[in-house]
Coordinates of C-alpha atoms and ligand atoms in Angstrom, one line a residue:
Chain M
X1 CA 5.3 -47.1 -17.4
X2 CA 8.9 -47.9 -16.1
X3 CA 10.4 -46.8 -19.1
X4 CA 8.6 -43.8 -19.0
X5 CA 9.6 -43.0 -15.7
X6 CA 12.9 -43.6 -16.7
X7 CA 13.3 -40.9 -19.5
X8 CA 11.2 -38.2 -17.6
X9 CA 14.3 -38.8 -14.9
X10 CA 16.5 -38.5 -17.8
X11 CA 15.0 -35.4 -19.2
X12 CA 14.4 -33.9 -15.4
X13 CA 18.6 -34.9 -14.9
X14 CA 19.6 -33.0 -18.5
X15 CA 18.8 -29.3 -17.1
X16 CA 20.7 -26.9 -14.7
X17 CA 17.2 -25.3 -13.3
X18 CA 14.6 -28.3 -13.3
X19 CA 11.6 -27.5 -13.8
X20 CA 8.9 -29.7 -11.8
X21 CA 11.9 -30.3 -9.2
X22 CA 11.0 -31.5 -5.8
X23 CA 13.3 -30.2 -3.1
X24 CA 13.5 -31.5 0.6
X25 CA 14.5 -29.9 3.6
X26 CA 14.4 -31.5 7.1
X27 CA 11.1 -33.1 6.9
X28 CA 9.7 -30.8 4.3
X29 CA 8.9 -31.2 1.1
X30 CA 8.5 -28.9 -1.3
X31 CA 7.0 -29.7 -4.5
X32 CA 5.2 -28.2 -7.7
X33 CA 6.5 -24.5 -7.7
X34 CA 4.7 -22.6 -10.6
X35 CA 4.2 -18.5 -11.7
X36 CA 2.8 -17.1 -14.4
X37 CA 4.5 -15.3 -17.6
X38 CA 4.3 -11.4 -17.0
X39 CA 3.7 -8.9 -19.5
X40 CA 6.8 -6.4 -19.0
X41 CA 8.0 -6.0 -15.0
X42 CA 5.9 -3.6 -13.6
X43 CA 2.9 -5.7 -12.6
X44 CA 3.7 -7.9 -9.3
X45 CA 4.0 -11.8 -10.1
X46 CA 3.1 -14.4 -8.2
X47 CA 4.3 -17.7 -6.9
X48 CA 2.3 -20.8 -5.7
X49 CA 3.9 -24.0 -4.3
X50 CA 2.6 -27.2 -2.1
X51 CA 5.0 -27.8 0.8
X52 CA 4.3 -31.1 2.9
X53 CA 5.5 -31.8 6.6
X54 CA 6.5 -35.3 7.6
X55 CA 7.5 -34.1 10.7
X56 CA 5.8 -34.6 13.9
X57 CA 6.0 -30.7 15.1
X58 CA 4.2 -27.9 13.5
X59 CA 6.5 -25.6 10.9
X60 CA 5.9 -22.1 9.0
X61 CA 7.0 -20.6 6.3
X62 CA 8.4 -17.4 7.4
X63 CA 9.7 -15.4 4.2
X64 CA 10.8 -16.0 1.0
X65 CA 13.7 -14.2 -1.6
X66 CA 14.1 -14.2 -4.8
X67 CA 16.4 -12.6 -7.9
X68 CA 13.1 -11.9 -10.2
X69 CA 11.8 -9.5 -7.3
X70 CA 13.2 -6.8 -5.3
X71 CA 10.1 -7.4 -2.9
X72 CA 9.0 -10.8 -2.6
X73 CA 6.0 -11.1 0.1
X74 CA 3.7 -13.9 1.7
X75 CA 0.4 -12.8 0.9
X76 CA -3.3 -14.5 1.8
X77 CA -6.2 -13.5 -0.1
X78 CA -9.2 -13.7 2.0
X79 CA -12.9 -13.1 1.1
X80 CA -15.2 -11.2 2.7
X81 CA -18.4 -10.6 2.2
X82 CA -17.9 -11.5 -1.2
X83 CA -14.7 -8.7 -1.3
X84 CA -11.5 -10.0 -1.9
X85 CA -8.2 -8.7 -0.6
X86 CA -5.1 -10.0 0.4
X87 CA -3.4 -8.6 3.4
X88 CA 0.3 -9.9 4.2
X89 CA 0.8 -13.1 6.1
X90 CA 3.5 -12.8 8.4
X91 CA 4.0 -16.7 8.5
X92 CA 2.6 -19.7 6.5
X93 CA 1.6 -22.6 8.7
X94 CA 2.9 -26.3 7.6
X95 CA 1.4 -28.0 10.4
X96 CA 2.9 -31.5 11.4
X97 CA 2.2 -34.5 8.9
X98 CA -0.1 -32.3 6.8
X99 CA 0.9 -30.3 4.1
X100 CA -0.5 -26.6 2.5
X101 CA -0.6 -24.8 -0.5
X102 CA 0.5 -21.3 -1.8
X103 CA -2.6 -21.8 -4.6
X104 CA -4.4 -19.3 -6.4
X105 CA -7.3 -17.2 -4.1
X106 CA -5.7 -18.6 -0.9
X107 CA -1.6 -18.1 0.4
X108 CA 0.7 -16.7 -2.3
X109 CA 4.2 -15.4 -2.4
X110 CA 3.6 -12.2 -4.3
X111 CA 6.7 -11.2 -5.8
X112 CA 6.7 -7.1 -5.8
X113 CA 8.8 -5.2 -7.9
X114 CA 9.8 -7.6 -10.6
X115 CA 13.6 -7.5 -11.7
X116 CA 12.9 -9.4 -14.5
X117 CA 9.9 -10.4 -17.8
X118 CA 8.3 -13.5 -16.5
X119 CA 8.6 -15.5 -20.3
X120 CA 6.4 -18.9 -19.8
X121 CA 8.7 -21.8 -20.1
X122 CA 11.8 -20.5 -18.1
X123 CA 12.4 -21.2 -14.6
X124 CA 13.8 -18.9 -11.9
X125 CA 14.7 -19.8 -8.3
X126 CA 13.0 -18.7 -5.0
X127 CA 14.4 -19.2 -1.6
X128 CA 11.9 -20.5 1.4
X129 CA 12.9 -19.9 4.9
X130 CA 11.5 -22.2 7.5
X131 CA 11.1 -21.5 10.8
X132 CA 12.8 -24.6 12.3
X133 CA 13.5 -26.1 9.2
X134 CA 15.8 -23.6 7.6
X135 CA 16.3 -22.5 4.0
X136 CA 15.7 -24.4 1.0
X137 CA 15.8 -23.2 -3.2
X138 CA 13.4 -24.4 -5.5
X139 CA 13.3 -23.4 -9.1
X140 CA 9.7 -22.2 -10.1
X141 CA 8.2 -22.9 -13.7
X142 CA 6.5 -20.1 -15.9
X143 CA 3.2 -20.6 -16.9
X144 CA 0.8 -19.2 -19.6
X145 CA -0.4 -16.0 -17.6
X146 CA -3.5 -17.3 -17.8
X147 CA -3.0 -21.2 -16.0
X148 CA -4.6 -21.8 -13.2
X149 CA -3.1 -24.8 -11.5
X150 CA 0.5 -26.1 -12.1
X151 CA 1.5 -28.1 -15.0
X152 CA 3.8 -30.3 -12.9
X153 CA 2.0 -33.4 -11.2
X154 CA 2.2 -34.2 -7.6
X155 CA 5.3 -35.9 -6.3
X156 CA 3.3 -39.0 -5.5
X157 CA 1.6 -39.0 -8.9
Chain J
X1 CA -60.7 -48.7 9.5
X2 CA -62.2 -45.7 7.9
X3 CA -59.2 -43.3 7.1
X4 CA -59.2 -40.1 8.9
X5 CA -60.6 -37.2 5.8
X6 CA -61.3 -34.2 7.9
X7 CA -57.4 -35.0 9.7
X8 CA -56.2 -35.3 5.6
X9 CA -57.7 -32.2 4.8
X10 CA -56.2 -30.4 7.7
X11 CA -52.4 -31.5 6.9
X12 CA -53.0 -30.4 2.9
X13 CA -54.3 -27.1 4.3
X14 CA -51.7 -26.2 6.5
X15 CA -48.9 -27.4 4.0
X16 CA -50.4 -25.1 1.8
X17 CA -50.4 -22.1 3.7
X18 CA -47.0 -23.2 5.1
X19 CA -45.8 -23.0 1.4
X20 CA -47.7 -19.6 0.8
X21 CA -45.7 -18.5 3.7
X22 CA -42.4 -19.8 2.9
X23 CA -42.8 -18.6 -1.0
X24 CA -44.0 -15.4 0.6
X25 CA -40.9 -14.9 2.3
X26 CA -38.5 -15.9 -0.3
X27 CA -40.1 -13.2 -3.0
X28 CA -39.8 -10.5 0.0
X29 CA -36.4 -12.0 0.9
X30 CA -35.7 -10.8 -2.5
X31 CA -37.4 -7.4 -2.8
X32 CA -36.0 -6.6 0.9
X33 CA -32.5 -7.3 -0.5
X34 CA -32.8 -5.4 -3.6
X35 CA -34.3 -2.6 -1.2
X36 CA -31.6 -3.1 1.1
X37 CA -28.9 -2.7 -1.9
X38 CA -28.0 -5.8 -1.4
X39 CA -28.8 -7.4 -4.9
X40 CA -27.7 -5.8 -8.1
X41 CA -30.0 -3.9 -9.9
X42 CA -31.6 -4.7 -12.9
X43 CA -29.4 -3.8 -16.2
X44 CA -32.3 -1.1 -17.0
X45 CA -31.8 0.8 -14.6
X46 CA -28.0 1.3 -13.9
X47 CA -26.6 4.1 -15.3
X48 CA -22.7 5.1 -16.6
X49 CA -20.5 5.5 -18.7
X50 CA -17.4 3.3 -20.1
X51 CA -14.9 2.9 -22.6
X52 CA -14.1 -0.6 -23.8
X53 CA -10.3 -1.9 -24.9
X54 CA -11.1 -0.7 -28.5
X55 CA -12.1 2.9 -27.3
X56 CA -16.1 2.7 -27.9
X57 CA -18.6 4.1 -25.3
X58 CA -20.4 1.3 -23.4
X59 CA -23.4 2.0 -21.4
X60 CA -25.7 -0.4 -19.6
X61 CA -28.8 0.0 -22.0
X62 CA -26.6 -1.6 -24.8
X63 CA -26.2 -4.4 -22.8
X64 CA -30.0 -5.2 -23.3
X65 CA -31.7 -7.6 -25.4
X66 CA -28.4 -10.2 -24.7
X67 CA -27.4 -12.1 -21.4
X68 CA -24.7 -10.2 -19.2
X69 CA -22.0 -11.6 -17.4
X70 CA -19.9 -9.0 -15.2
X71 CA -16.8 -9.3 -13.0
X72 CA -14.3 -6.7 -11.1
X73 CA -10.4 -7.0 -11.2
X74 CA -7.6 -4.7 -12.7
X75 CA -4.6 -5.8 -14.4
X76 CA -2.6 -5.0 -11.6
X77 CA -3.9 -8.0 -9.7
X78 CA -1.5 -11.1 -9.6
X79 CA -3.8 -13.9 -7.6
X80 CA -7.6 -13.9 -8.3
X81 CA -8.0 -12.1 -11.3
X82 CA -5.9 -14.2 -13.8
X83 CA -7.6 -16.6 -12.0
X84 CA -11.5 -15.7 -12.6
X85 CA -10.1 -14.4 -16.2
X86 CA -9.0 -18.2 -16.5
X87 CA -12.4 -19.7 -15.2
X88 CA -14.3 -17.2 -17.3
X89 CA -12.2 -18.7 -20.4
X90 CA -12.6 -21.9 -20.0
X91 CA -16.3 -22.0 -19.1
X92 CA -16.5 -19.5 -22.2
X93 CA -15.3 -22.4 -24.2
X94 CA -17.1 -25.1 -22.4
X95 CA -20.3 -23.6 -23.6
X96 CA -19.0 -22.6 -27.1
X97 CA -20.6 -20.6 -29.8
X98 CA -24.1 -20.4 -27.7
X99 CA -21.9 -17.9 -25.8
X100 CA -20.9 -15.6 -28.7
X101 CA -24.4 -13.8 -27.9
X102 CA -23.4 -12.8 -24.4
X103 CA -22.0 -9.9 -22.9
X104 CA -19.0 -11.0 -20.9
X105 CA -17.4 -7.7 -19.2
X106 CA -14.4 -7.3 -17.1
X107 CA -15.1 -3.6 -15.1
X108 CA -11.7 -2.1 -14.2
X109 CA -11.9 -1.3 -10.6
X110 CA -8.3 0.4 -11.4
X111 CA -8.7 3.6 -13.3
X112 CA -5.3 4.6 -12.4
X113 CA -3.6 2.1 -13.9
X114 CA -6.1 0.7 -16.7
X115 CA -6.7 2.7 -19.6
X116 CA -8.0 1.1 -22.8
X117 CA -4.7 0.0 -24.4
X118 CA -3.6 -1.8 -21.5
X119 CA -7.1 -3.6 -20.5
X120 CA -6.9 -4.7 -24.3
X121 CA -3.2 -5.8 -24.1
X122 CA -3.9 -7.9 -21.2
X123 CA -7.1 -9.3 -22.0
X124 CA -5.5 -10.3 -25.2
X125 CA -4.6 -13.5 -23.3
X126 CA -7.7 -15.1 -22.6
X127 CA -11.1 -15.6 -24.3
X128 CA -11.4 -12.8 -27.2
X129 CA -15.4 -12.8 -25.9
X130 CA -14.0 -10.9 -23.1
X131 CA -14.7 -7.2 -22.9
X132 CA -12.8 -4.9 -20.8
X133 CA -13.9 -1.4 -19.6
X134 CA -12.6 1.5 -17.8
X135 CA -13.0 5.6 -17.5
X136 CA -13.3 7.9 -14.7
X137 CA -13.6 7.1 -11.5
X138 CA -17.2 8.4 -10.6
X139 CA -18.6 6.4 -13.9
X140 CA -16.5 3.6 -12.4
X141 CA -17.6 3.8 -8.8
X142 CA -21.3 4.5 -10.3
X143 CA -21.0 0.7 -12.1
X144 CA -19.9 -0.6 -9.1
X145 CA -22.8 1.0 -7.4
X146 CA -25.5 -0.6 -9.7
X147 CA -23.9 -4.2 -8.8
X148 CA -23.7 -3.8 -5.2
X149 CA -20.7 -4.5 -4.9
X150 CA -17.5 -2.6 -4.0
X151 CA -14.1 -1.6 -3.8
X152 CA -10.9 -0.1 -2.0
X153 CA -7.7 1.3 -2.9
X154 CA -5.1 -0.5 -0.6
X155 CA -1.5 1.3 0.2
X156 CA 1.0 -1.7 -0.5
X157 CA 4.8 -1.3 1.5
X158 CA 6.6 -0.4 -1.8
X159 CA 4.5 2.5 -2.5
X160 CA 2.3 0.5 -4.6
X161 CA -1.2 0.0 -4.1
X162 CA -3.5 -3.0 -4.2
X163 CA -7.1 -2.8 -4.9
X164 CA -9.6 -4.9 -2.8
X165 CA -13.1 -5.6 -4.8
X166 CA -15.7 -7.6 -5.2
X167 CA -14.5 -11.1 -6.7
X168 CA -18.0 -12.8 -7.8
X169 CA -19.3 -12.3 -11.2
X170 CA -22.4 -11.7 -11.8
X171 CA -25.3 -13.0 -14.3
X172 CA -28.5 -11.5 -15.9
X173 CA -30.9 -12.5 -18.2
X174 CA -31.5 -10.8 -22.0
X175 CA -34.3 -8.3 -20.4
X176 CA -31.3 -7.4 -17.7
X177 CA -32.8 -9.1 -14.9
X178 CA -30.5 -10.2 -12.1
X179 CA -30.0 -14.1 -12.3
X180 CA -26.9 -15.3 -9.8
X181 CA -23.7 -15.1 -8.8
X182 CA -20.7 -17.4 -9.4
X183 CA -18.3 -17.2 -6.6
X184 CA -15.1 -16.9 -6.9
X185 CA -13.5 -20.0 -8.4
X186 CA -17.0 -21.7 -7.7
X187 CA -16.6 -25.3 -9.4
X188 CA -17.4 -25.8 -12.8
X189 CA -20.2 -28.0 -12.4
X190 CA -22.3 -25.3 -10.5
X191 CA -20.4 -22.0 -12.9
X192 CA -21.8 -23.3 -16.1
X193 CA -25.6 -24.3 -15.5
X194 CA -25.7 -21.2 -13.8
X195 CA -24.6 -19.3 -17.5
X196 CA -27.0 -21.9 -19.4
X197 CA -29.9 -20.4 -17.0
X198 CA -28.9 -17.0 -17.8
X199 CA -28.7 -17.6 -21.4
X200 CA -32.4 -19.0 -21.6
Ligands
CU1 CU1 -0.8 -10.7 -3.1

């Protein structure tokens, strides 16, 4: 199990962009950054991460940027009635030792106006700003357009 | 002691009419939603007409005589709809073959956007069982109509728009009857007895 360990830190070490990298900043953690592959640029793209607060004080996640969209946005889809729709978020709340999730049906940075194709396999980085936390990169791993739930395991897996 | 009959007798009788009454009230539970628009309406007697990704008419009567499973979304949609068109995938192959004999039908709530050739491209990524339609907006808005269920065009800050819509799909039996709902991303255990009942 060691050993394994050992290479997947090899392989992880090997690549400029890492995919399945965890990224700290402060007492966050941000961890398991996924999007799915797009077909062409002019549908938006999405991006779902888990983001866990050690902290003893309450965070948010305020905004986020990113090269693959000329309007990146915090987005929660909400269910009413049986209607979904997903109005902006103006923050994202990480509350203290607790974590959340941008997952699919819930928060999601929705990346508007895509600069780039989406191919599944590459990586491309988003920036997170924290309220008190500040600003922190993480690169974010294509996935088939049709996955559901991140390829990359939980940090503590 | 001598047990108390005539007391016996009474419980059974009012636990029977309690039951009469509580069965009572589910079946006009039922009919008062249906009357209310509230539950779909049987396949028989919605009415429009589609196109599917390869350009044929679709209408609901050809629907009957197989099980029906129905869901909103448009392409356009990043979060839920990959999502359910994921779900629908995998509990497509979860119940294999037995499913070939279904209708499973992704209605465009995005006529804009939508056409044929695009549904098709896109649908090209999940379970080839999957049937994608589209066409004007009254036939679409008419479909929607039949379900009960609905949908709104949403102005987005880029200029874009968003569409809100119903996110459950829906189930019915061979003769078109309306079975269930799955929820959105409603857990596997629950999503795929409720298809085996609709399949019976
Ligand atoms: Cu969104």
């Amino acid at each position: 199990m060691k050993r394994i360990f050992a290479t997947l830190a090899l392989i992880a070490a090997a690549g400029p962009a890492l995919a399945c990298e965890t990224v700290t900043v402060g007492p966050l953690e941000v961890s398991q950054a996924w999007s799915r592959a797009s077909i062409g640029t002019a549908r938006p793209g999405v991006v779902y991460l888990t983001i866990r607060n050690s902290g003893t004080a309450d965070d948010a996640l305020m905004s986020i940027t990113t090269p693959a969209a000329d309007m990146p946005m915090l987005h929660q889809t909400v269910m009413t009635d049986g209607v979904a729709s997903m109005p902006h978020a103006m923050e994202v709340p990480v509350p203290a030792e607790g974590q959340v999730a941008l997952e699919p049906g819930g928060y999601h940075a929705m990346l508007m106006e895509l600069t780039q194709v989406l191919e599944e396999g590459e990586t491309f980085p988003v920036t997170l700003t924290f309220r008190d936390a500040g600003k922190v990169t993480i690169p974010v791993t294509i996935q088939n357009i049709g996955a559901s739930e991140p390829t990359c395991p939980s940090p503590d897996e | 002691m001598k047990p108390p009959t005539l007391m016996r007798v009474g419980v059974v009788a009012v636990a029977a009419v309690l039951f009469m009454l509580v069965l009572g009230w589910w079946q006009t539970r039922d009919g008062d939603r249906q009357a209310a628009g509230i539950l779909p309406l049987p396949i028989n007697q919605m009415s429009f007409a589609l196109t599917d990704q390869s350009g044929d008419t679709v209408q609901p009567k050809d629907w009957l005589g197989r099980p029906t499973m129905v869901f909103f979304g448009f392409t356009w949609c990043p979060d839920i709809c990959p999502t359910t068109l994921s779900d629908i995938s995998i509990w497509l192959e979860e119940i294999g073959p037995e499913a070939d004999r279904m209708n499973t039908v992704l209605i465009s709530v995005d006529p804009g956007r939508d056409t044929p050739e695009i549904l098709g491209d896109y649908l090209s990524n999940f379970d080839p069982r999957i049937i994608g339609l589209t066409g004007p907006l009254p036939q679409i808005e008419q479909a929607v109509d039949g379900f009960r269920a609905s949908f709104r065009k949403v102005p987005q800050d880029d200029g874009d728009y968003t569409m809100d819509h119903t996110a459950g799909v829906f189930l019915f039996d061979a003769d078109g009857r309306f079975v269930s709902i799955i929820d959105y991303h409603e857990d596997y255990r629950y999503a795929v007895p409720k298809i085996r009942r609709a399949l019976e």
